[in-house]
mmCIF file of C-alpha atoms in Angstrom:
data_model
loop_
_atom_site.group_PDB
_atom_site.id
_atom_site.type_symbol
_atom_site.label_atom_id
_atom_site.label_comp_id
_atom_site.label_asym_id
_atom_site.label_seq_id
_atom_site.Cartn_x
_atom_site.Cartn_y
_atom_site.Cartn_z
ATOM 1 C CA MET Z 1 127.464 -22.049 31.902
ATOM 2 C CA LYS Z 2 129.682 -24.248 34.058
ATOM 3 C CA PHE Z 3 128.426 -27.473 35.593
ATOM 4 C CA ALA Z 4 126.483 -26.646 38.753
ATOM 5 C CA ARG Z 5 127.282 -28.572 41.935
ATOM 6 C CA LYS Z 6 123.908 -30.292 41.691
ATOM 7 C CA CYS Z 7 124.940 -31.537 38.295
ATOM 8 C CA GLY Z 8 128.222 -32.592 39.860
ATOM 9 C CA VAL Z 9 126.309 -34.655 42.407
ATOM 10 C CA ALA Z 10 124.691 -36.539 39.557
ATOM 11 C CA ILE Z 11 127.919 -36.956 37.582
ATOM 12 C CA PHE Z 12 129.920 -38.240 40.499
ATOM 13 C CA ALA Z 13 127.114 -40.091 42.291
ATOM 14 C CA ALA Z 14 128.649 -43.486 41.808
ATOM 15 C CA GLY Z 15 131.961 -42.351 43.260
ATOM 16 C CA LEU Z 16 130.300 -40.619 46.167
ATOM 17 C CA VAL Z 17 128.316 -43.755 46.915
ATOM 18 C CA LEU Z 18 131.480 -45.789 47.314
ATOM 19 C CA GLY Z 19 133.123 -43.082 49.380
ATOM 20 C CA LEU Z 20 130.141 -42.767 51.705
ATOM 21 C CA SER Z 21 129.892 -46.512 52.153
ATOM 22 C CA ALA Z 22 133.094 -46.451 54.212
ATOM 23 C CA CYS Z 23 131.500 -44.234 56.863
ATOM 24 C CA ASP Z 24 129.322 -46.927 58.473
ATOM 25 C CA ARG Z 25 130.653 -50.446 59.058
ATOM 26 C CA SER Z 26 127.572 -51.794 60.825
ATOM 27 C CA ASP Z 27 125.892 -53.171 57.688
ATOM 28 C CA SER Z 28 126.955 -55.400 54.852
ATOM 29 C CA PRO Z 29 128.740 -53.638 51.943
ATOM 30 C CA SER Z 30 125.697 -54.003 49.714
ATOM 31 C CA LYS Z 31 123.421 -52.380 52.314
ATOM 32 C CA LYS Z 32 125.858 -49.516 52.882
ATOM 33 C CA ILE Z 33 126.133 -48.807 49.166
ATOM 34 C CA GLU Z 34 122.364 -48.997 48.737
ATOM 35 C CA ARG Z 35 121.740 -46.548 51.573
ATOM 36 C CA ALA Z 36 124.428 -44.135 50.347
ATOM 37 C CA ALA Z 37 122.938 -44.236 46.860
ATOM 38 C CA GLU Z 38 119.492 -43.409 48.231
ATOM 39 C CA ASP Z 39 120.964 -40.453 50.158
ATOM 40 C CA ALA Z 40 122.767 -39.091 47.075
ATOM 41 C CA ILE Z 41 119.719 -39.431 44.866
ATOM 42 C CA GLY Z 42 117.501 -37.949 47.566
ATOM 43 C CA GLU Z 43 119.358 -34.644 47.258
ATOM 44 C CA LEU Z 44 118.077 -34.375 43.706
ATOM 45 C CA LYS Z 45 114.444 -35.375 44.313
ATOM 46 C CA GLY Z 46 111.957 -32.699 43.426
ATOM 47 C CA GLU Z 47 114.608 -30.669 41.656
ATOM 48 C CA ASP Z 48 115.292 -30.465 37.943
ATOM 49 C CA LEU Z 49 118.813 -31.257 36.846
ATOM 50 C CA PRO Z 50 120.489 -28.404 34.945
ATOM 51 C CA PRO Z 51 120.439 -28.793 31.163
ATOM 52 C CA VAL Z 52 123.473 -30.271 29.439
ATOM 53 C CA PRO Z 53 125.723 -27.396 28.274
ATOM 54 C CA VAL Z 54 125.644 -26.644 24.555
ATOM 55 C CA GLY Z 55 128.755 -26.209 22.427
ATOM 56 C CA ARG Z 56 131.530 -28.076 20.656
ATOM 57 C CA PHE Z 57 133.771 -28.119 23.728
ATOM 58 C CA ALA Z 58 131.087 -28.053 26.425
ATOM 59 C CA PRO Z 59 131.941 -30.138 29.521
ATOM 60 C CA ARG Z 60 131.054 -33.796 29.272
ATOM 61 C CA ASP Z 61 132.021 -36.979 31.070
ATOM 62 C CA GLU Z 62 133.677 -39.968 29.444
ATOM 63 C CA CYS Z 63 135.326 -41.370 32.559
ATOM 64 C CA LEU Z 64 132.752 -43.072 34.745
ATOM 65 C CA ASP Z 65 132.701 -46.243 32.624
ATOM 66 C CA GLN Z 66 136.351 -46.831 33.476
ATOM 67 C CA PRO Z 67 136.971 -49.287 36.356
ATOM 68 C CA GLY Z 68 137.424 -47.407 39.613
ATOM 69 C CA ALA Z 69 137.023 -43.980 38.008
ATOM 70 C CA SER Z 70 133.730 -43.091 39.694
ATOM 71 C CA GLU Z 71 135.192 -43.721 43.145
ATOM 72 C CA PHE Z 72 138.366 -41.798 42.304
ATOM 73 C CA LEU Z 73 136.449 -38.791 40.956
ATOM 74 C CA GLY Z 74 134.065 -38.807 43.898
ATOM 75 C CA LEU Z 75 136.939 -38.783 46.381
ATOM 76 C CA LEU Z 76 138.726 -36.082 44.396
ATOM 77 C CA ASP Z 77 135.645 -33.862 44.310
ATOM 78 C CA SER Z 78 135.114 -34.297 48.055
ATOM 79 C CA ALA Z 79 138.773 -33.486 48.826
ATOM 80 C CA VAL Z 80 138.712 -30.363 46.653
ATOM 81 C CA GLN Z 81 135.454 -29.072 48.111
ATOM 82 C CA ALA Z 82 136.774 -29.546 51.650
ATOM 83 C CA ARG Z 83 140.268 -28.300 50.709
ATOM 84 C CA ASP Z 84 141.493 -31.404 52.491
ATOM 85 C CA GLU Z 85 145.205 -31.555 51.761
ATOM 86 C CA GLN Z 86 145.701 -35.050 53.164
ATOM 87 C CA ALA Z 87 142.767 -36.527 51.247
ATOM 88 C CA PHE Z 88 143.877 -34.843 48.028
ATOM 89 C CA LEU Z 89 147.505 -35.937 48.282
ATOM 90 C CA ALA Z 90 146.357 -39.512 48.880
ATOM 91 C CA LEU Z 91 145.063 -39.433 45.287
ATOM 92 C CA VAL Z 92 148.354 -38.105 43.885
ATOM 93 C CA ALA Z 93 151.272 -40.159 42.551
ATOM 94 C CA ASP Z 94 154.586 -39.767 44.399
ATOM 95 C CA ASP Z 95 156.255 -38.621 41.165
ATOM 96 C CA VAL Z 96 153.485 -36.220 40.060
ATOM 97 C CA ILE Z 97 154.720 -33.723 37.444
ATOM 98 C CA LEU Z 98 153.995 -30.102 38.404
ATOM 99 C CA ASP Z 99 155.720 -27.979 35.752
ATOM 100 C CA PHE Z 100 157.943 -28.149 32.693
ATOM 101 C CA GLY Z 101 161.027 -27.065 34.618
ATOM 102 C CA GLY Z 102 161.512 -30.292 36.560
ATOM 103 C CA GLY Z 103 159.153 -29.557 39.443
ATOM 104 C CA SER Z 104 157.594 -32.765 40.746
ATOM 105 C CA GLY Z 105 156.612 -34.741 43.809
ATOM 106 C CA LYS Z 106 154.130 -34.576 46.654
ATOM 107 C CA ALA Z 107 156.358 -32.457 48.912
ATOM 108 C CA LEU Z 108 156.514 -29.650 46.350
ATOM 109 C CA LEU Z 109 152.802 -29.946 45.643
ATOM 110 C CA ARG Z 110 152.062 -29.636 49.361
ATOM 111 C CA GLU Z 111 154.057 -26.381 49.449
ATOM 112 C CA ARG Z 112 152.275 -25.011 46.404
ATOM 113 C CA LEU Z 113 148.842 -25.821 47.817
ATOM 114 C CA LYS Z 114 149.653 -23.432 50.676
ATOM 115 C CA ASP Z 115 150.731 -20.631 48.305
ATOM 116 C CA ASP Z 116 147.849 -18.156 48.093
ATOM 117 C CA ASP Z 117 149.333 -16.552 44.974
ATOM 118 C CA LEU Z 118 149.073 -19.833 43.054
ATOM 119 C CA ALA Z 119 145.505 -20.442 44.279
ATOM 120 C CA LEU Z 120 145.718 -24.129 43.331
ATOM 121 C CA TRP Z 121 142.590 -25.043 45.297
ATOM 122 C CA ASP Z 122 140.633 -22.578 43.162
ATOM 123 C CA GLU Z 123 142.178 -24.076 40.027
ATOM 124 C CA LEU Z 124 141.168 -27.563 41.137
ATOM 125 C CA ASN Z 125 137.670 -26.422 41.984
ATOM 126 C CA GLU Z 126 137.245 -25.010 38.485
ATOM 127 C CA LEU Z 127 138.678 -28.150 36.883
ATOM 128 C CA MET Z 128 136.018 -30.247 38.606
ATOM 129 C CA THR Z 129 133.365 -28.368 36.618
ATOM 130 C CA LEU Z 130 134.936 -28.812 33.180
ATOM 131 C CA GLY Z 131 134.277 -32.456 32.375
ATOM 132 C CA CYS Z 132 136.471 -35.523 32.076
ATOM 133 C CA ALA Z 133 137.962 -37.404 29.108
ATOM 134 C CA SER Z 134 139.401 -40.907 29.119
ATOM 135 C CA ASP Z 135 141.120 -43.095 26.555
ATOM 136 C CA GLY Z 136 141.071 -46.071 28.912
ATOM 137 C CA ALA Z 137 144.632 -45.537 30.099
ATOM 138 C CA ARG Z 138 144.324 -41.948 31.322
ATOM 139 C CA ILE Z 139 141.801 -39.554 32.797
ATOM 140 C CA THR Z 140 142.090 -35.936 31.631
ATOM 141 C CA MET Z 141 140.383 -32.871 33.083
ATOM 142 C CA PRO Z 142 139.207 -30.610 31.576
ATOM 143 C CA TRP Z 143 137.499 -32.753 28.963
ATOM 144 C CA TYR Z 144 138.386 -30.447 26.092
ATOM 145 C CA PHE Z 145 142.150 -30.721 26.699
ATOM 146 C CA ALA Z 146 142.106 -34.265 25.296
ATOM 147 C CA GLN Z 147 140.431 -33.183 22.049
ATOM 148 C CA ASP Z 148 142.099 -32.279 18.760
ATOM 149 C CA PHE Z 149 142.887 -28.613 18.155
ATOM 150 C CA PRO Z 150 144.011 -27.337 14.762
ATOM 151 C CA SER Z 151 145.741 -24.223 16.082
ATOM 152 C CA THR Z 152 148.796 -23.385 18.166
ATOM 153 C CA PRO Z 153 147.776 -24.383 21.723
ATOM 154 C CA GLY Z 154 149.202 -21.270 23.385
ATOM 155 C CA ALA Z 155 146.918 -19.000 21.372
ATOM 156 C CA VAL Z 156 143.755 -21.037 21.904
ATOM 157 C CA ALA Z 157 141.136 -20.264 24.531
ATOM 158 C CA ILE Z 158 137.779 -21.854 25.281
ATOM 159 C CA VAL Z 159 134.723 -19.645 25.673
ATOM 160 C CA THR Z 160 133.351 -20.879 28.991
ATOM 161 C CA GLY Z 161 129.635 -20.403 28.710
ATOM 162 C CA GLU Z 162 126.652 -20.310 26.411
ATOM 163 C CA SER Z 163 125.651 -17.383 24.199
ATOM 164 C CA VAL Z 164 128.682 -15.335 25.221
ATOM 165 C CA PRO Z 165 128.701 -12.105 23.169
ATOM 166 C CA LEU Z 166 131.446 -11.418 20.666
ATOM 167 C CA LEU Z 167 131.648 -7.618 20.449
ATOM 168 C CA GLU Z 168 132.858 -5.376 17.640
ATOM 169 C CA VAL Z 169 134.519 -3.029 20.132
ATOM 170 C CA PRO Z 170 135.600 -3.668 23.756
ATOM 171 C CA GLU Z 171 132.498 -2.209 25.363
ATOM 172 C CA ASP Z 172 129.603 -4.021 27.026
ATOM 173 C CA THR Z 173 127.074 -1.587 25.561
ATOM 174 C CA THR Z 174 127.646 -2.571 21.928
ATOM 175 C CA GLU Z 175 125.518 -5.020 19.976
ATOM 176 C CA PRO Z 176 127.215 -8.417 19.599
ATOM 177 C CA LEU Z 177 128.580 -9.554 16.263
ATOM 178 C CA ALA Z 178 127.748 -13.124 17.291
ATOM 179 C CA GLN Z 179 127.141 -15.277 20.336
ATOM 180 C CA ILE Z 180 129.503 -18.141 21.146
ATOM 181 C CA SER Z 181 128.786 -21.245 23.222
ATOM 182 C CA TRP Z 182 131.649 -23.377 24.548
ATOM 183 C CA ASP Z 183 133.813 -23.041 21.463
ATOM 184 C CA MET Z 184 137.433 -22.392 20.590
ATOM 185 C CA VAL Z 185 138.768 -18.928 19.770
ATOM 186 C CA GLU Z 186 142.241 -17.703 18.883
ATOM 187 C CA VAL Z 187 143.536 -14.812 20.957
ATOM 188 C CA SER Z 188 145.515 -11.871 19.588
ATOM 189 C CA PHE Z 189 147.811 -11.160 22.523
ATOM 190 C CA GLU Z 190 149.159 -7.871 21.169
ATOM 191 C CA ASP Z 191 145.677 -6.376 20.939
ATOM 192 C CA THR Z 192 144.480 -8.034 24.158
ATOM 193 C CA ALA Z 193 147.269 -6.457 26.222
ATOM 194 C CA GLN Z 194 145.798 -3.031 25.495
ATOM 195 C CA HIS Z 195 142.523 -3.797 27.269
ATOM 196 C CA GLU Z 196 141.907 -4.594 30.924
ATOM 197 C CA ASN Z 197 138.671 -6.548 30.656
ATOM 198 C CA PHE Z 198 138.464 -7.719 27.040
ATOM 199 C CA ALA Z 199 140.478 -9.994 24.759
ATOM 200 C CA LYS Z 200 140.738 -9.593 20.986
ATOM 201 C CA VAL Z 201 139.828 -12.934 19.396
ATOM 202 C CA SER Z 202 139.143 -14.634 16.085
ATOM 203 C CA TRP Z 203 136.334 -17.193 15.843
ATOM 204 C CA ASN Z 204 135.324 -19.548 13.054
ATOM 205 C CA ASP Z 205 131.681 -20.567 13.323
ATOM 206 C CA GLY Z 206 132.350 -23.735 11.327
ATOM 207 C CA LYS Z 207 130.118 -22.829 8.403
ATOM 208 C CA ALA Z 208 131.642 -23.572 5.027
ATOM 209 C CA GLY Z 209 132.761 -20.542 3.055
ATOM 210 C CA THR Z 210 132.460 -18.027 5.873
ATOM 211 C CA ARG Z 211 135.315 -15.844 7.064
ATOM 212 C CA PRO Z 212 136.280 -15.908 10.754
ATOM 213 C CA TYR Z 213 134.672 -13.323 13.000
ATOM 214 C CA GLU Z 214 137.015 -10.929 14.778
ATOM 215 C CA GLY Z 215 135.988 -9.080 17.889
ATOM 216 C CA TYR Z 216 136.246 -8.836 21.656
ATOM 217 C CA ILE Z 217 135.182 -11.174 24.464
ATOM 218 C CA ALA Z 218 135.240 -10.532 28.205
ATOM 219 C CA LYS Z 219 138.436 -12.044 29.617
ATOM 220 C CA ASP Z 220 136.581 -13.709 32.478
ATOM 221 C CA ARG Z 221 134.682 -15.839 29.940
ATOM 222 C CA LEU Z 222 137.871 -17.296 28.441
ATOM 223 C CA ARG Z 223 140.022 -20.181 29.653
ATOM 224 C CA TYR Z 224 143.254 -20.842 27.828
ATOM 225 C CA LEU Z 225 143.836 -24.357 26.570
ATOM 226 C CA ILE Z 226 147.180 -24.535 28.367
ATOM 227 C CA ASP Z 227 145.748 -23.477 31.731
ATOM 228 C CA TYR Z 228 145.883 -26.012 34.552
ATOM 229 C CA ARG Z 229 144.867 -29.589 33.810
ATOM 230 C CA VAL Z 230 144.848 -32.834 35.750
ATOM 231 C CA ILE Z 231 145.898 -36.126 34.218
ATOM 232 C CA ALA Z 232 145.533 -39.387 36.115
ATOM 233 C CA ALA Z 233 146.756 -42.865 35.233
ATOM 234 C CA ARG Z 234 145.831 -46.282 36.558
ATOM 235 C CA ARG Z 235 148.689 -47.733 38.585
ATOM 236 C CA ASN Z 236 148.579 -50.876 40.696
ATOM 237 C CA ASP Z 237 144.847 -51.139 40.022
ATOM 238 C CA ARG Z 238 144.060 -47.629 41.260
ATOM 239 C CA TRP Z 239 143.888 -44.164 39.714
ATOM 240 C CA SER Z 240 146.521 -41.598 40.717
ATOM 241 C CA ILE Z 241 147.126 -38.031 39.556
ATOM 242 C CA THR Z 242 150.357 -38.045 37.549
ATOM 243 C CA ASN Z 243 150.222 -34.488 36.165
ATOM 244 C CA PHE Z 244 148.862 -31.268 37.674
ATOM 245 C CA ILE Z 245 150.320 -28.722 35.362
ATOM 246 C CA ALA Z 246 149.889 -25.570 33.282
ATOM 247 C CA GLY Z 247 151.753 -24.267 30.244
ATOM 248 C CA ASP Z 248 153.227 -26.053 27.263
#
C-alpha cells in the first residue's frame, strides 16, 4: 500500500506550514506559522491516520530532521500536485542531471515535463509516496534507493504493497505460493517478456536455510530499483534537486 495523501499531509506538515505562512503577511511570522499549523492539523482531526506500511523496504521518512528539508519537501509536494512547472523548477539546480547520456539543465527538463510520453509529472507524483532517505548531505527519493542491495540493480524490483501474492503460474486464479510486503525481488527478464501482465521473479524470505521462492507477480505491483529517483543536495543553505534520473 502506498502512502495515502492524508499520510502525506502528516509527513510534510512542517514544510506545508512554512509554505502556507507566506500567504498572509498581516500577522507576525510566529502567528502565521501557528495558524497554518492549526489548519494542517485540522484536516486530520476526527480521522485515523493510515497505518505505517509493513516490509523491509516500505516507505519511511528520514529527511524532516534535516535543516530546511521540511519546507523543501512541502513545496515540492505542492508543486507536483498542482503540476506547477514554475514552482517545481524553482526547486531544481541549474545543472540538474537528467540522464546518463549528458542530458542536463532546467531548459531540457522543462521540455521533458511537457512530453506526454515521458509522463514525468506522474513519475514525480509516485516518488512523493515512496519515502525519503537522507545522509545529511543529500535527500534521496524513493527511500529504498539509498539502501544497500546485494544484487545487480538492473534486475531488482521492489514489491510495492503489502501481502502481494506470489503465484506459481501467471494466473490470478491460482493459490499464492507466498505473500510479499514491500520487499526486494529479482526479475527474470527472459521469462517476463513472455507474459503481458506478470513478471517471473525470485524472492528470498530471509529465513536461514530456505531456498528462494520462484513465481509470478503482477507487473503493476513492481517498481524497478533503477526507475526514476530524485536526489537533492544542500547548496547555498537551501535544498535543490541535482538529479532526476532513471537507469544505471
